[in-house]
Every structure is written in structure tokens, then in C-alpha cells.
Short mmCIF file of C-alpha atoms and ligand atoms in Angstrom, two decimals:
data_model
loop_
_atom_site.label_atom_id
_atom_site.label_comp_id
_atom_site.label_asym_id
_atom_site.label_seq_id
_atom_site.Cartn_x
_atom_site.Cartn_y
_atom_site.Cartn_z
CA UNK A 1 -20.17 -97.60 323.96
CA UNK A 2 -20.32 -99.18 320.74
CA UNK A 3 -18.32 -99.14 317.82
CA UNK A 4 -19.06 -97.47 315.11
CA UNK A 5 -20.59 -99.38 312.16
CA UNK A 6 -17.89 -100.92 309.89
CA UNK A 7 -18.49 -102.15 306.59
CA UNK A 8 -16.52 -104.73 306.11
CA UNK A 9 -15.08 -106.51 302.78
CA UNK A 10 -13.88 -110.39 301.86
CA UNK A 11 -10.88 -110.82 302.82
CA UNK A 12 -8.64 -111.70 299.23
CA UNK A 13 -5.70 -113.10 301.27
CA UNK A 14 -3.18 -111.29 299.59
CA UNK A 15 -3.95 -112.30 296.16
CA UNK A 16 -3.94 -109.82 293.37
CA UNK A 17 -7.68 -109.07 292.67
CA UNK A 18 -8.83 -109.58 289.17
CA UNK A 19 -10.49 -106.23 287.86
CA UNK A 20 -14.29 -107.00 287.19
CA UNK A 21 -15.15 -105.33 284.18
CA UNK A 22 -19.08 -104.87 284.93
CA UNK A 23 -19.73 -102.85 281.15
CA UNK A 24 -18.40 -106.34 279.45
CA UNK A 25 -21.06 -108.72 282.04
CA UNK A 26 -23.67 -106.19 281.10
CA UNK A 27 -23.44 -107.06 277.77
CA UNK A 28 -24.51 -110.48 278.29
CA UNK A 29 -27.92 -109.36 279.74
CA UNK A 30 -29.34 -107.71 276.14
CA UNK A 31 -32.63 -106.77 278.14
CA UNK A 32 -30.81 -104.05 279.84
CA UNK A 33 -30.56 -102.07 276.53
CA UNK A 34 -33.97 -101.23 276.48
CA UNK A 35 -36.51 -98.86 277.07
CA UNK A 36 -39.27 -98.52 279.54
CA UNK A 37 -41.59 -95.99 279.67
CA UNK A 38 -38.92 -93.88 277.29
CA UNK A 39 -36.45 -93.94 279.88
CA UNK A 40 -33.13 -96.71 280.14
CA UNK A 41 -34.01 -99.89 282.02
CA UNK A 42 -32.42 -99.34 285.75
CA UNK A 43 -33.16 -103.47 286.42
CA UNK A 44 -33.24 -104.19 290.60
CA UNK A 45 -35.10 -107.14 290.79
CA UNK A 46 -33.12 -110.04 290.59
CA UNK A 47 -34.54 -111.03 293.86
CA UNK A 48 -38.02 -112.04 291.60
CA UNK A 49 -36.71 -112.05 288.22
CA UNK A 50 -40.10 -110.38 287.06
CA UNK A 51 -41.86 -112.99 288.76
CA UNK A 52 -45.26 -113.42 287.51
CA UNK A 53 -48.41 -111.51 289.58
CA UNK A 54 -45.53 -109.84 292.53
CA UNK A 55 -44.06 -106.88 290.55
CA UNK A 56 -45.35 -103.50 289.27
CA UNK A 57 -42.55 -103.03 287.18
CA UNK A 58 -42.82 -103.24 283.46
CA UNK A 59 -41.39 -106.28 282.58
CA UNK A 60 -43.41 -108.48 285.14
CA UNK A 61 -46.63 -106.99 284.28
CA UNK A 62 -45.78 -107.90 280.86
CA UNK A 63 -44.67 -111.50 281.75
CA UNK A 64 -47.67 -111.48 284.11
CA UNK A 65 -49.77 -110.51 280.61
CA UNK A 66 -47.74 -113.49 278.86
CA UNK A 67 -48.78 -115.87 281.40
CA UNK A 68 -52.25 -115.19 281.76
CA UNK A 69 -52.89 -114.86 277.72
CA UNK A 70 -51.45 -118.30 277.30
CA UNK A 71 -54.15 -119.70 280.31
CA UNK A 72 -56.72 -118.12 278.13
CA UNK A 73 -55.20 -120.26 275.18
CA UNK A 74 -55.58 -123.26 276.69
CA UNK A 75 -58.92 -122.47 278.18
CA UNK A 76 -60.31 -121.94 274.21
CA UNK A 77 -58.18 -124.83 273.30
CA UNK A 78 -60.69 -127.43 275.44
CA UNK A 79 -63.25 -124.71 275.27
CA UNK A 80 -63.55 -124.34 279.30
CA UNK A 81 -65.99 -122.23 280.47
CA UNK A 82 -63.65 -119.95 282.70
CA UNK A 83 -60.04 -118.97 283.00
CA UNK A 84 -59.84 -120.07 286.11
CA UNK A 85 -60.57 -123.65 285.59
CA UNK A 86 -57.35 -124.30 283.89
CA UNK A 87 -54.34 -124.92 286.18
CA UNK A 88 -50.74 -125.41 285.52
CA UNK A 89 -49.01 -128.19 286.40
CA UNK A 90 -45.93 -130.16 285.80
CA UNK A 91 -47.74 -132.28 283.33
CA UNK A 92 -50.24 -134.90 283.25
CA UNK A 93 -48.71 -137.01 285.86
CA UNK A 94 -48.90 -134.21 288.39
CA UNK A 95 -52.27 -133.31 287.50
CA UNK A 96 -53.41 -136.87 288.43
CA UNK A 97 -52.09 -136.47 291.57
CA UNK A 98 -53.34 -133.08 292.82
CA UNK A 99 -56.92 -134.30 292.12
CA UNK A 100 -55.89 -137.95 293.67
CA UNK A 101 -54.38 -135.72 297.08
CA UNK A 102 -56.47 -132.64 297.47
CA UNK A 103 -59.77 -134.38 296.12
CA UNK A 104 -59.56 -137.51 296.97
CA UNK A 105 -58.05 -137.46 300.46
CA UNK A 106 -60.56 -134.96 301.34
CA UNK A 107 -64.61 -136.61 299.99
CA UNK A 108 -63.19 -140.22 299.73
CA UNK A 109 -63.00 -142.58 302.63
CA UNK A 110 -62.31 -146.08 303.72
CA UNK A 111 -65.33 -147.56 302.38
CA UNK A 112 -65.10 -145.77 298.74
CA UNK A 113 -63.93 -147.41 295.64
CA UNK A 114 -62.23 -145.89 292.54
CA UNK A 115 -62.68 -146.90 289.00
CA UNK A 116 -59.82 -147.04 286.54
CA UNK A 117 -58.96 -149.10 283.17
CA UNK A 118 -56.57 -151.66 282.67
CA UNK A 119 -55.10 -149.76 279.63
CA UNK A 120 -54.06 -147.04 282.12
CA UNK A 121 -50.48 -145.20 281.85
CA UNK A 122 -48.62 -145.63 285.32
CA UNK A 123 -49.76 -142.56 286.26
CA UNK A 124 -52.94 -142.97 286.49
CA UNK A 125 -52.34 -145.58 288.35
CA UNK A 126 -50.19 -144.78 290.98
CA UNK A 127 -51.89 -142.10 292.53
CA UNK A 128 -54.76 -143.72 293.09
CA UNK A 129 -52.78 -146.56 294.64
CA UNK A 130 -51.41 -144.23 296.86
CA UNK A 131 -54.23 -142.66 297.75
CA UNK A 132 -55.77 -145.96 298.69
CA UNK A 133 -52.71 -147.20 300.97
CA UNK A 134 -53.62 -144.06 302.43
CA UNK A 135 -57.43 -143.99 303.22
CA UNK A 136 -57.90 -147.48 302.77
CA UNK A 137 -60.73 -146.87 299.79
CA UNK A 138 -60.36 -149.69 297.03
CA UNK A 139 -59.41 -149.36 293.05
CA UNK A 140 -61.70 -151.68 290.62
CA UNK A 141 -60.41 -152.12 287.23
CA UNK A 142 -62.38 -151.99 283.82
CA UNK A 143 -61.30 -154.71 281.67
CA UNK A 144 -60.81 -154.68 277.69
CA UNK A 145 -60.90 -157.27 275.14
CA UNK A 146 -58.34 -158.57 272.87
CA UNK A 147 -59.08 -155.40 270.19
CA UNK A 148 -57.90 -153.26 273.42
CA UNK A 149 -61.60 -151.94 273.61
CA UNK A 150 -63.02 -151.23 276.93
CA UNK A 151 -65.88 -153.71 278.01
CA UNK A 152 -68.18 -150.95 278.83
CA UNK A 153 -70.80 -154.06 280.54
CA UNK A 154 -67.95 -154.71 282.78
CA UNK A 155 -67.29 -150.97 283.69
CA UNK A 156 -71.24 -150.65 284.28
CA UNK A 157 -71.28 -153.44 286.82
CA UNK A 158 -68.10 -151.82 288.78
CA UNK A 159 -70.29 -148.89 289.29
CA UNK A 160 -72.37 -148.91 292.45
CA UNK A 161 -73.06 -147.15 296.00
CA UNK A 162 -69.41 -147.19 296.91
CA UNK A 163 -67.78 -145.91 293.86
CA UNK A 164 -66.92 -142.21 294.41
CA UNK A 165 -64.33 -141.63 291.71
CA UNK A 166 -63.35 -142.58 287.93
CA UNK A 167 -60.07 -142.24 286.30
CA UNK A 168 -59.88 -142.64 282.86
CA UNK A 169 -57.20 -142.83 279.61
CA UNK A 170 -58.99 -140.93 276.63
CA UNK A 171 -56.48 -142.41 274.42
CA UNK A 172 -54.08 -144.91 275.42
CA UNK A 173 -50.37 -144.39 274.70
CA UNK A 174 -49.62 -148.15 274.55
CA UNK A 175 -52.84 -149.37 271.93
CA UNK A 176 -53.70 -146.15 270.67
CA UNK A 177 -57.58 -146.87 271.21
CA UNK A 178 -59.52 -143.96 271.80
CA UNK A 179 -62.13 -144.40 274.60
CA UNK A 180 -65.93 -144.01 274.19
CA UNK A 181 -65.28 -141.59 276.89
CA UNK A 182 -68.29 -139.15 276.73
CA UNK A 183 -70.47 -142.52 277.47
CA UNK A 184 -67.87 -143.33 280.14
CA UNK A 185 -68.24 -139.89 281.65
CA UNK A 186 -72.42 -139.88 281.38
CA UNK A 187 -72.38 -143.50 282.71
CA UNK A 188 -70.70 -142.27 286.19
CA UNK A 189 -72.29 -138.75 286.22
CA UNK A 190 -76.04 -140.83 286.55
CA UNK A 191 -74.75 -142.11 289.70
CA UNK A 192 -73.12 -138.50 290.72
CA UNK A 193 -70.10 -140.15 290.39
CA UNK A 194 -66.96 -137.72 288.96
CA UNK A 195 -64.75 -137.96 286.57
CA UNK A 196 -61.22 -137.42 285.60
CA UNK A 197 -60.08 -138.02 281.63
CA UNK A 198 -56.23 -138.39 281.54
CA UNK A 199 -55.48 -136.54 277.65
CA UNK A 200 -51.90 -137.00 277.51
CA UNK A 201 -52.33 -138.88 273.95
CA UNK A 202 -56.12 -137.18 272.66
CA UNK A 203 -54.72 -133.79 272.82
CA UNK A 204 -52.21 -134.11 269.92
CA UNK A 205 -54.43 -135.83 267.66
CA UNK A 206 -58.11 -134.26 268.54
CA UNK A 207 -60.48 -131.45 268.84
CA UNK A 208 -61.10 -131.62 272.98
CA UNK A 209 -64.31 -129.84 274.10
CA UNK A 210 -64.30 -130.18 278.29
CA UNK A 211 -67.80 -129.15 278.31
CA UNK A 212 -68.97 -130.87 275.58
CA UNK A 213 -67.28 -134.14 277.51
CA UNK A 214 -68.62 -132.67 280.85
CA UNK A 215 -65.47 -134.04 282.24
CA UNK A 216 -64.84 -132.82 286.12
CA UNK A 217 -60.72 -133.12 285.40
CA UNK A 218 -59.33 -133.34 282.37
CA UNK A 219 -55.20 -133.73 282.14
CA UNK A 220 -52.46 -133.04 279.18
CA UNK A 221 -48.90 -132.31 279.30
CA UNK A 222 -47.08 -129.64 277.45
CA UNK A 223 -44.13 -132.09 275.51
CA UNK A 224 -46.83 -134.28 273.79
CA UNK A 225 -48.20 -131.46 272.45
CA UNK A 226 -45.38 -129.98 271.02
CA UNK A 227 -44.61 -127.31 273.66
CA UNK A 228 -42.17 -127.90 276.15
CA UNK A 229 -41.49 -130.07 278.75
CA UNK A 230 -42.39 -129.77 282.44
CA UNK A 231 -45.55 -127.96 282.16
CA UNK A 232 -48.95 -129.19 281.82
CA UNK A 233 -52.24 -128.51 282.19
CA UNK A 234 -55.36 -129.57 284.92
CA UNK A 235 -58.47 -128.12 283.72
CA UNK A 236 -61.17 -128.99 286.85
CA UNK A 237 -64.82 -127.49 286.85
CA UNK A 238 -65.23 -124.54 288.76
CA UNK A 239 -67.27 -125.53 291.79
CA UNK A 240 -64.92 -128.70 292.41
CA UNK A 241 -61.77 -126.98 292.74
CA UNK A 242 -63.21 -124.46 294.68
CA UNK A 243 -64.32 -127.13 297.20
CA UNK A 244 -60.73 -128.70 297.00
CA UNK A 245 -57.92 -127.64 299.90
CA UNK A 246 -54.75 -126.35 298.55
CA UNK A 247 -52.49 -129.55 297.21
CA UNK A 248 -48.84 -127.62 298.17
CA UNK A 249 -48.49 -124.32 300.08
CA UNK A 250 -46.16 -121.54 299.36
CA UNK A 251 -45.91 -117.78 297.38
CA UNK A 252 -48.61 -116.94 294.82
CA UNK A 253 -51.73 -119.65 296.08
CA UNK A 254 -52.32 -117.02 299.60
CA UNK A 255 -53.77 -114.21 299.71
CA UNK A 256 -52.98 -112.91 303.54
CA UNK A 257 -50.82 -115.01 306.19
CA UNK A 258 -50.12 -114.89 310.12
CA UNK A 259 -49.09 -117.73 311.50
CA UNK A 260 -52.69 -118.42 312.58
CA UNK A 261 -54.13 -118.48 309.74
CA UNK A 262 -53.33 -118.47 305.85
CA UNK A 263 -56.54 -117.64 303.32
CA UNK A 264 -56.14 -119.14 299.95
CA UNK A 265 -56.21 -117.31 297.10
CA UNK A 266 -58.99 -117.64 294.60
CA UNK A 267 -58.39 -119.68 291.68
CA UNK A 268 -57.05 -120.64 289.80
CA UNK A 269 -53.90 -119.29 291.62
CA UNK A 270 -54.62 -121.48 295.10
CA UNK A 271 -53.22 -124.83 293.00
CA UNK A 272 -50.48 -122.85 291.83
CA UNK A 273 -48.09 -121.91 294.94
CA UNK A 274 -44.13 -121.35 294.43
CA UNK A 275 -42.33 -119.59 291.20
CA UNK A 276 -44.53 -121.76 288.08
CA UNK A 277 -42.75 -122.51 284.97
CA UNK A 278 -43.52 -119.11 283.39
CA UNK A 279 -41.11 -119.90 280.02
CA UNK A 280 -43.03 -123.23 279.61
CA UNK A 281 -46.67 -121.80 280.03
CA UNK A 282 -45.53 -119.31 277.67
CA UNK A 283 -44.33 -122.01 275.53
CA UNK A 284 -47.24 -124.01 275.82
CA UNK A 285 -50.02 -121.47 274.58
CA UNK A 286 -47.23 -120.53 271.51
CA UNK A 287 -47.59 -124.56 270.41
CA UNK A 288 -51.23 -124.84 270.82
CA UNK A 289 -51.40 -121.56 268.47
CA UNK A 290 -49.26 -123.44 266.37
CA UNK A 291 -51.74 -126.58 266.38
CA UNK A 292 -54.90 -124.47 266.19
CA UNK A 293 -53.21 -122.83 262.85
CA UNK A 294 -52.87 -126.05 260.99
CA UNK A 295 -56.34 -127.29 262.78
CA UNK A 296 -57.08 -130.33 264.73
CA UNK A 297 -59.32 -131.47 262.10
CA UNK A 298 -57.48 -131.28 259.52
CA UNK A 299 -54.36 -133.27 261.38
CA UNK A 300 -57.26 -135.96 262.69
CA UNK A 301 -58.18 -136.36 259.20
CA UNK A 302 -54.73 -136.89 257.73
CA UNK A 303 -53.37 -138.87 260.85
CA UNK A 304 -55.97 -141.58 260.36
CA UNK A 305 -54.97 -141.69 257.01
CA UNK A 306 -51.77 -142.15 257.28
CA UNK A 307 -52.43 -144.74 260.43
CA UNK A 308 -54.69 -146.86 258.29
CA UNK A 309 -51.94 -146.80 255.66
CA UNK A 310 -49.08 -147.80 258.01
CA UNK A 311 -51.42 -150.65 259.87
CA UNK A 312 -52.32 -152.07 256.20
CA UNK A 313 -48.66 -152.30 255.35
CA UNK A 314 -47.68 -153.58 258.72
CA UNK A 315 -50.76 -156.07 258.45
CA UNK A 316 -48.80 -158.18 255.37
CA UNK A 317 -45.28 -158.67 257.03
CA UNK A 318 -45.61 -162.21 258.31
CA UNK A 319 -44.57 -162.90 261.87
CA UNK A 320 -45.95 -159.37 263.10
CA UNK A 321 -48.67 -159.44 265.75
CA UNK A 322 -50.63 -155.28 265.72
CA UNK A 323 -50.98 -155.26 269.89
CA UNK A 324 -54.14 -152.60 270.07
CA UNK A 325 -56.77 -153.07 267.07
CA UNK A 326 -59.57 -151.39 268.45
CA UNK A 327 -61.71 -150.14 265.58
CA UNK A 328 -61.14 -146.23 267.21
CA UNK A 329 -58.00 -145.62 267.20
CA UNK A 330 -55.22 -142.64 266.98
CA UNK A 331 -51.48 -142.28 266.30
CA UNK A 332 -50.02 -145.42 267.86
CA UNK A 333 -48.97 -148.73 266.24
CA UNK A 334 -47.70 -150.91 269.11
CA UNK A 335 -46.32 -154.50 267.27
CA UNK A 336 -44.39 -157.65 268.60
CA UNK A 337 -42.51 -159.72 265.92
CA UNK A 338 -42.38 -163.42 266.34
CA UNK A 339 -39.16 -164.60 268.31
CA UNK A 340 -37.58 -161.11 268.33
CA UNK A 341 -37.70 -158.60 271.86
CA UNK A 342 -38.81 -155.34 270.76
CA UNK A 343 -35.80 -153.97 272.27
CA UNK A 344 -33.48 -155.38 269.34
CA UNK A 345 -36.07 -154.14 266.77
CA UNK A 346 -35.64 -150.74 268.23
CA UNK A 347 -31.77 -150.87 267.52
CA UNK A 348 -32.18 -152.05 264.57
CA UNK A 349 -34.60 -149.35 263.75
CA UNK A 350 -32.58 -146.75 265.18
CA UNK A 351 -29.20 -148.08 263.10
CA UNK A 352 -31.80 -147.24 259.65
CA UNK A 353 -32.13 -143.45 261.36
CA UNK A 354 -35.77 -144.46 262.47
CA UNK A 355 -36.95 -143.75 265.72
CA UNK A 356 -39.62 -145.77 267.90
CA UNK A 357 -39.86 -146.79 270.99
CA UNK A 358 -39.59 -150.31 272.31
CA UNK A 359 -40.88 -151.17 275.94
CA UNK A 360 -43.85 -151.57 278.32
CA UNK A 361 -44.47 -148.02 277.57
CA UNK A 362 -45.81 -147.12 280.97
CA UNK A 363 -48.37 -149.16 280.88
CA UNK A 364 -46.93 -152.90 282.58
CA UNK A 365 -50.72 -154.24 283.00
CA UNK A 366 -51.37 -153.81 279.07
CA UNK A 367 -48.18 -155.97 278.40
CA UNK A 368 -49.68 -158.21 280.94
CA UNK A 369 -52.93 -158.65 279.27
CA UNK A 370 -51.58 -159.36 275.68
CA UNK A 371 -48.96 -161.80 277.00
CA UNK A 372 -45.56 -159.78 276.04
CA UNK A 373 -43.00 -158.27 278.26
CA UNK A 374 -42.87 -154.76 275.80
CA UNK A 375 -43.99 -153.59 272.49
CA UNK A 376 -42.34 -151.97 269.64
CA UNK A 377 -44.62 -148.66 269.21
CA UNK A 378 -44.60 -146.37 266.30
CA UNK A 379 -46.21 -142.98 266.93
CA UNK A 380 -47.54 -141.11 264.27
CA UNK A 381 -47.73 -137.03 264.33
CA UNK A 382 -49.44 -135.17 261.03
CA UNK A 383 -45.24 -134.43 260.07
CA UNK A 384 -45.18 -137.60 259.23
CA UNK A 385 -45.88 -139.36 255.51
CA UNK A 386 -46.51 -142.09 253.88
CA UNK A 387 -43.17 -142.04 252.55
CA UNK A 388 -41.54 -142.60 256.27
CA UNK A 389 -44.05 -145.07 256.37
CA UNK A 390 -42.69 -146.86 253.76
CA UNK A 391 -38.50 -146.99 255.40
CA UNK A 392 -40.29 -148.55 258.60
CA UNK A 393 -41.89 -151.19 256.70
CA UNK A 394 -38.35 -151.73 255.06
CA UNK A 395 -36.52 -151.63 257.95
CA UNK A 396 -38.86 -154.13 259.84
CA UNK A 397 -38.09 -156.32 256.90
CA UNK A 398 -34.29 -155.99 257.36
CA UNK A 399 -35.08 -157.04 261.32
CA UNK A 400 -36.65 -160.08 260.44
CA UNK A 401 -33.85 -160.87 258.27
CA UNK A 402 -31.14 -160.19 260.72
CA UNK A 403 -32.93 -162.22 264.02
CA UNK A 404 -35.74 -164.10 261.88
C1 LIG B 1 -51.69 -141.67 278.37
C2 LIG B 1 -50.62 -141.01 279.19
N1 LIG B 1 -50.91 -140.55 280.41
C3 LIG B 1 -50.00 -139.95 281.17
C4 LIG B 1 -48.71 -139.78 280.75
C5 LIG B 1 -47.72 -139.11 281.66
O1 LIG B 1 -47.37 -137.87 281.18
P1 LIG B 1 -46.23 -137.00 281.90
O2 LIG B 1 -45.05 -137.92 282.05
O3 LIG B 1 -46.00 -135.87 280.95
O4 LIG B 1 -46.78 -136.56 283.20
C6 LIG B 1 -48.35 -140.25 279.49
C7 LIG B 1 -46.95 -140.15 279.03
O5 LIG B 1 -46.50 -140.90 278.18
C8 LIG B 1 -49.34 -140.88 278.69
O6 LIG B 1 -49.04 -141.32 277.47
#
């Protein structure tokens, strides 16, 4: 016969037990003070912590709401044409490689080439070089001039028969030129060739219209846009991603499972599998309100103003060389000074209270191109002023006295 069922409890080895005073812990969860549906909150999920699209419970149907109103943010923000075209990601970097795995490893083959730039961040880079170690397709390069413009004769003579994928920079983080990349875009698309336009650096400083680009990806993170960090955004027209496979498995991207079989949701929840970063979407589409208050054209108009200032004043101050001065260009000021590593400007800078950054940026085969191991690069947002301006220009002057 068996024993009866016995509950059994930790054994506290003699010790005095501390009493555990659960009305003073309650008090550090405010949310269980309220109200739902006029009656106290009885909270007993902690197993999903209102996980978005698994409850019917109150509070994850409203952070369910939250979610999905923020998607529909970022869908006006680049004016997609659906909802579900715009996925959440990690940020720009994962974006690139979704497409790179789920698109690329599935149309591309051996024989295929992909186009890139050779102002390209590492990450758009990498992926494809991965993706080519894999399949064994081959990346070709677009060249730029001295200005940091692309040669768009060079890019047209890359394109042919075995190019099935381009990969572009909109702007570049390490120049600051902004690509002619709606004729880069309509160049590939009259060989039915697709595109992908990374927007890390356009989104901050531009009015993006994905349909107006006719982009087939288009990639941004969250923390260059003034919302947080570890989310970003793949927008991807709708017929493509629906031809795509899945890039990870997991909750949320099936819609029924044995272990036959698993059917992928619809999207734009199949790209999406596993717990996403609910705060940070939430984030996200509460910064691009923000943006969309003050209005993209307004901060274009007074960044390029106060980036023609700052490259004027940097112009005079012998011994600097301007790395990137392509006649489009947005928010970046990348400099050398004669006989003095960026890296000892940037201390410098940073002992007057200013901050830059000093480095390759990212972006090693730019450096290569101009001849410098790293760049000291000033970034401009529309908080900034001429005045600020002004102490950088001073405090480069008190650099070139300490090292010059
Ligand atoms: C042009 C460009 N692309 C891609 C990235 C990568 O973005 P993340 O690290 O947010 O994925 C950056 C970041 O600096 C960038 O400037």
C-alpha cells in the first residue's frame, strides 16, 4: 500500500526562522494596489509577468495594447504600408542578420554575389561574410572617393546576372554622408535585385518614407533614436517576409506544435519568438512621439545648420584634416589632427567636459581608405548649439597646444 501523500517542508536545520512579513514585500509591488474591473488586483501570474499576446487578464491585454500601439508608431514613422511589416529586433545589427540568415541562406546560393559599400558599419558587414563562408556566394564592394561619396559607375558595373542581394548604409556613422540611396535602391530593383538600407544614422536626423524608398529591408535601432537600448526595428515588405523561414524558434512566432510539425504564426509575430523586449518597444514608440513632436524637418533643417557651422569653424584650425566631405551630409564630423591619435584628443576633450568619440568607429575599412588608424567624430543631435560648438573648437585648440 502506499503512503499517504506528505507535504513536505525545507528542512531549516535548527535555525531560528526569520518571520517573513509578506504585507511589508507587498508594498514594494505598488501595482497590487489597484483596481481591475472595480474589484482589488488578486495578481497569479508571475509565471508570464503579463507577457505580451498569452494572457486574458487585464494587465497583459493592456501591455499587449502597449506593444502593438507602439508597432503602429513605428509603422507611420517610415510610413509602411502594414503593421505587420515592422518587426522587433535587438537593433540594427540583429536586423541585418535575420535578413542575411533567413533570406539569404534560403534564395542565395554558391554562385550569387552580394553588394555592399566600403563605408559600411561592421554590421553590415559581418553578416554577409558569414553568410558567404556559409553558402559560398561572394560579397563585391562599392567604392567611394576621397569626399566619402559612393561611385555610383562603380556600383553599376558590380551589378550583373549573379548579384542577388544589396546591403546598403543610408548614412554612414563614420563620414556622415548620406547615400543617394533611392537611386541605389531603383538601380538594383531594374535587375530584380533586393534591397536592404541599414538606417541606424538617417533615422535621427530624417524624414524616412519605406515606400517612398521602395526599400525591401530597412534597419534602425532604438538608442540612436533616443529610445532605449536593445530594441530595434526590421521593417521588410510584406510578400518577402512572408516567403522567409522563421530566423529563431520558440513561444509567440507558432501558432500550433506536435513534435511533427510546428506552423508559424503569421506575421509579423513568426520573426518574433521568445519573451520580446516589451519595456523597450514601449519605449521606442514613446521617443519617436517625442521626435515626431518637434518634427524631423524642422531638426534636419537646424542640424545642417548647425553642421555647416561647426565644419566652417573646424575648416580654419590648421593641422585638422575633415575625414567625410561629401557634399550630403548629416550629423557627423569625423577629423584627424596632424601628429596627434584621436584617442588623446578624446581625453583631452573629455578633461574640458566634452564628449566625442575617438576610434575606427565600426567601420575599420573607412579608416583604411583615408589612411588613419581612427577618427575623432563629433556627432551632432538638434540639442545641440552653436554655442557647444564654439567649447569644441576651443578645446581642439587647447589639444594642439598640449601635443602640437
Ligand atoms: C550605420 C550603423 N549601422 C549599424 C549600427 C549598429 O547598430 P546596433 O549596434 O544598435 O545594432 C550602427 C551603430 O553605431 C551604425 O552607426
Amino acid at each position: 500500500m502506499r503512503a499517504a501523500h506528505k507535504i513536505t517542508v525545507p528542512d531549516t536545520w535548527g535555525l531560528p526562522q526569520a518571520s517573513f512579513d509578506v504585507e511589508r514585500i507587498r508594498n514594494d509591488f505598488p501595482i497590487l494596489k489597484q483596481q481591475v474591473h472595480g474589484k482589488p488586483l488578486v495578481y497569479l501570474d508571475m509565471a508570464q509577468n503579463s507577457n505580451v499576446h498569452r494572457g486574458v487578464h487585464f494587465l497583459s491585454e493592456k501591455a499587449t495594447q502597449a506593444y502593438e500601439d507602439a508597432r503602429d508608431t513605428v509603422r507611420q514613422f517610415l510610413n509602411a504600408a502594414d503593421t505587420h511589416e515592422i518587426i522587433f529586433v535587438r537593433g540594427t545589427t540583429e536586423a541585418i542578420n535575420l535578413v542575411a540568415q533567413s533570406y539569404g541562406r534560403t534564395f542565395l546560393t554558391a554562385s550569387d554575389e552580394i553588394v555592399i559599400s566600403a563605408m559600411e558599419h561592421h554590421s553590415n558587414i559581418g553578416p554577409w561574410q558569414i553568410l558567404c563562408e556559409q553558402i559560398g556566394a561572394r560579397l563585391r564592394i562599392i567604392p567611394f572617393n576621397y569626399d566619402g561619396e559612393l561611385l555610383l559607375d562603380e556600383y553599376e558595373k558590380l551589378l550583373n546576372e549573379r548579384t542577388k542581394f544589396v546591403a546598403v548604409v543610408h548614412v554612414s556613422n563614420a563620414l556622415g554622408t548620406i547615400n543617394p540611396i533611392k537611386q541605389i535602391i531603383e538601380m538594383a530593383h531594374r535587375r530584380g535585385i533586393p534591397v536592404l538600407v541599414d538606417g541606424a544614422q538617417a533615422v535621427p536626423h530624417m524624414r524616412v518614407d519605406v515606400q517612398d524608398l521602395d526599400c525591401d529591408f530597412y534597419a534602425f535601432s532604438g538608442h540612436k533614436l533616443f529610445g532605449p537600448t536593445g530594441i530595434g526595428v526590421l521593417y521588410g515588405k510584406a510578400d518577402l517576409l512572408e516567403a522567409m523561414p522563421p530566423y529563431q524558434g520558440g513561444g509567440d512566432m507558432i501558432s500550433a506544435v506536435t513534435f511533427e510539425k510546428t506552423h508559424y504564426n503569421t506575421l509579423p509575430y513568426k520573426f518574433e519568438a521568445g519573451t520580446p523586449d516589451i519595456a523597450g518597444v514601449i519605449g521606442l514608440g514613446v521617443a519617436i512621439d517625442y521626435l515626431s513632436e518637434i518634427g524631423l524637418d524642422a531638426i534636419t533643417a537646424y542640424e545642417h545648420e548647425l553642421l555647416a557651422y561647426a565644419t566652417d569653424a573646424l575648416s580654419t584650425i590648421k593641422g585638422v584634416r575633415i575625414i567625410g566631405t561629401a557634399r550630403e551630409k548629416a550629423g557627423v564630423l569625423s577629423f584627424v589632427l596632424d601628429g596627434i591619435h584621436a584617442h588623446d584628443i578624446g581625453t583631452i576633450l573629455d578633461h574640458e567636459g566634452i564628449a566625442i568619440r575617438a576610434g575606427h568607429h565600426c567601420a575599420m575599412p573607412v579608416m583604411q581608405r583615408f589612411g588613419v588608424p581612427a577618427t575623432a567624430r563629433a556627432s551632432l543631435a538638434f540639442y545641440n548649439t552653436k554655442e557647444e560648438v564654439d567649447a569644441l573648437i576651443r578645446a581642439i585648440h587647447k589639444v594642439i597646444e598640449v601635443f602640437g
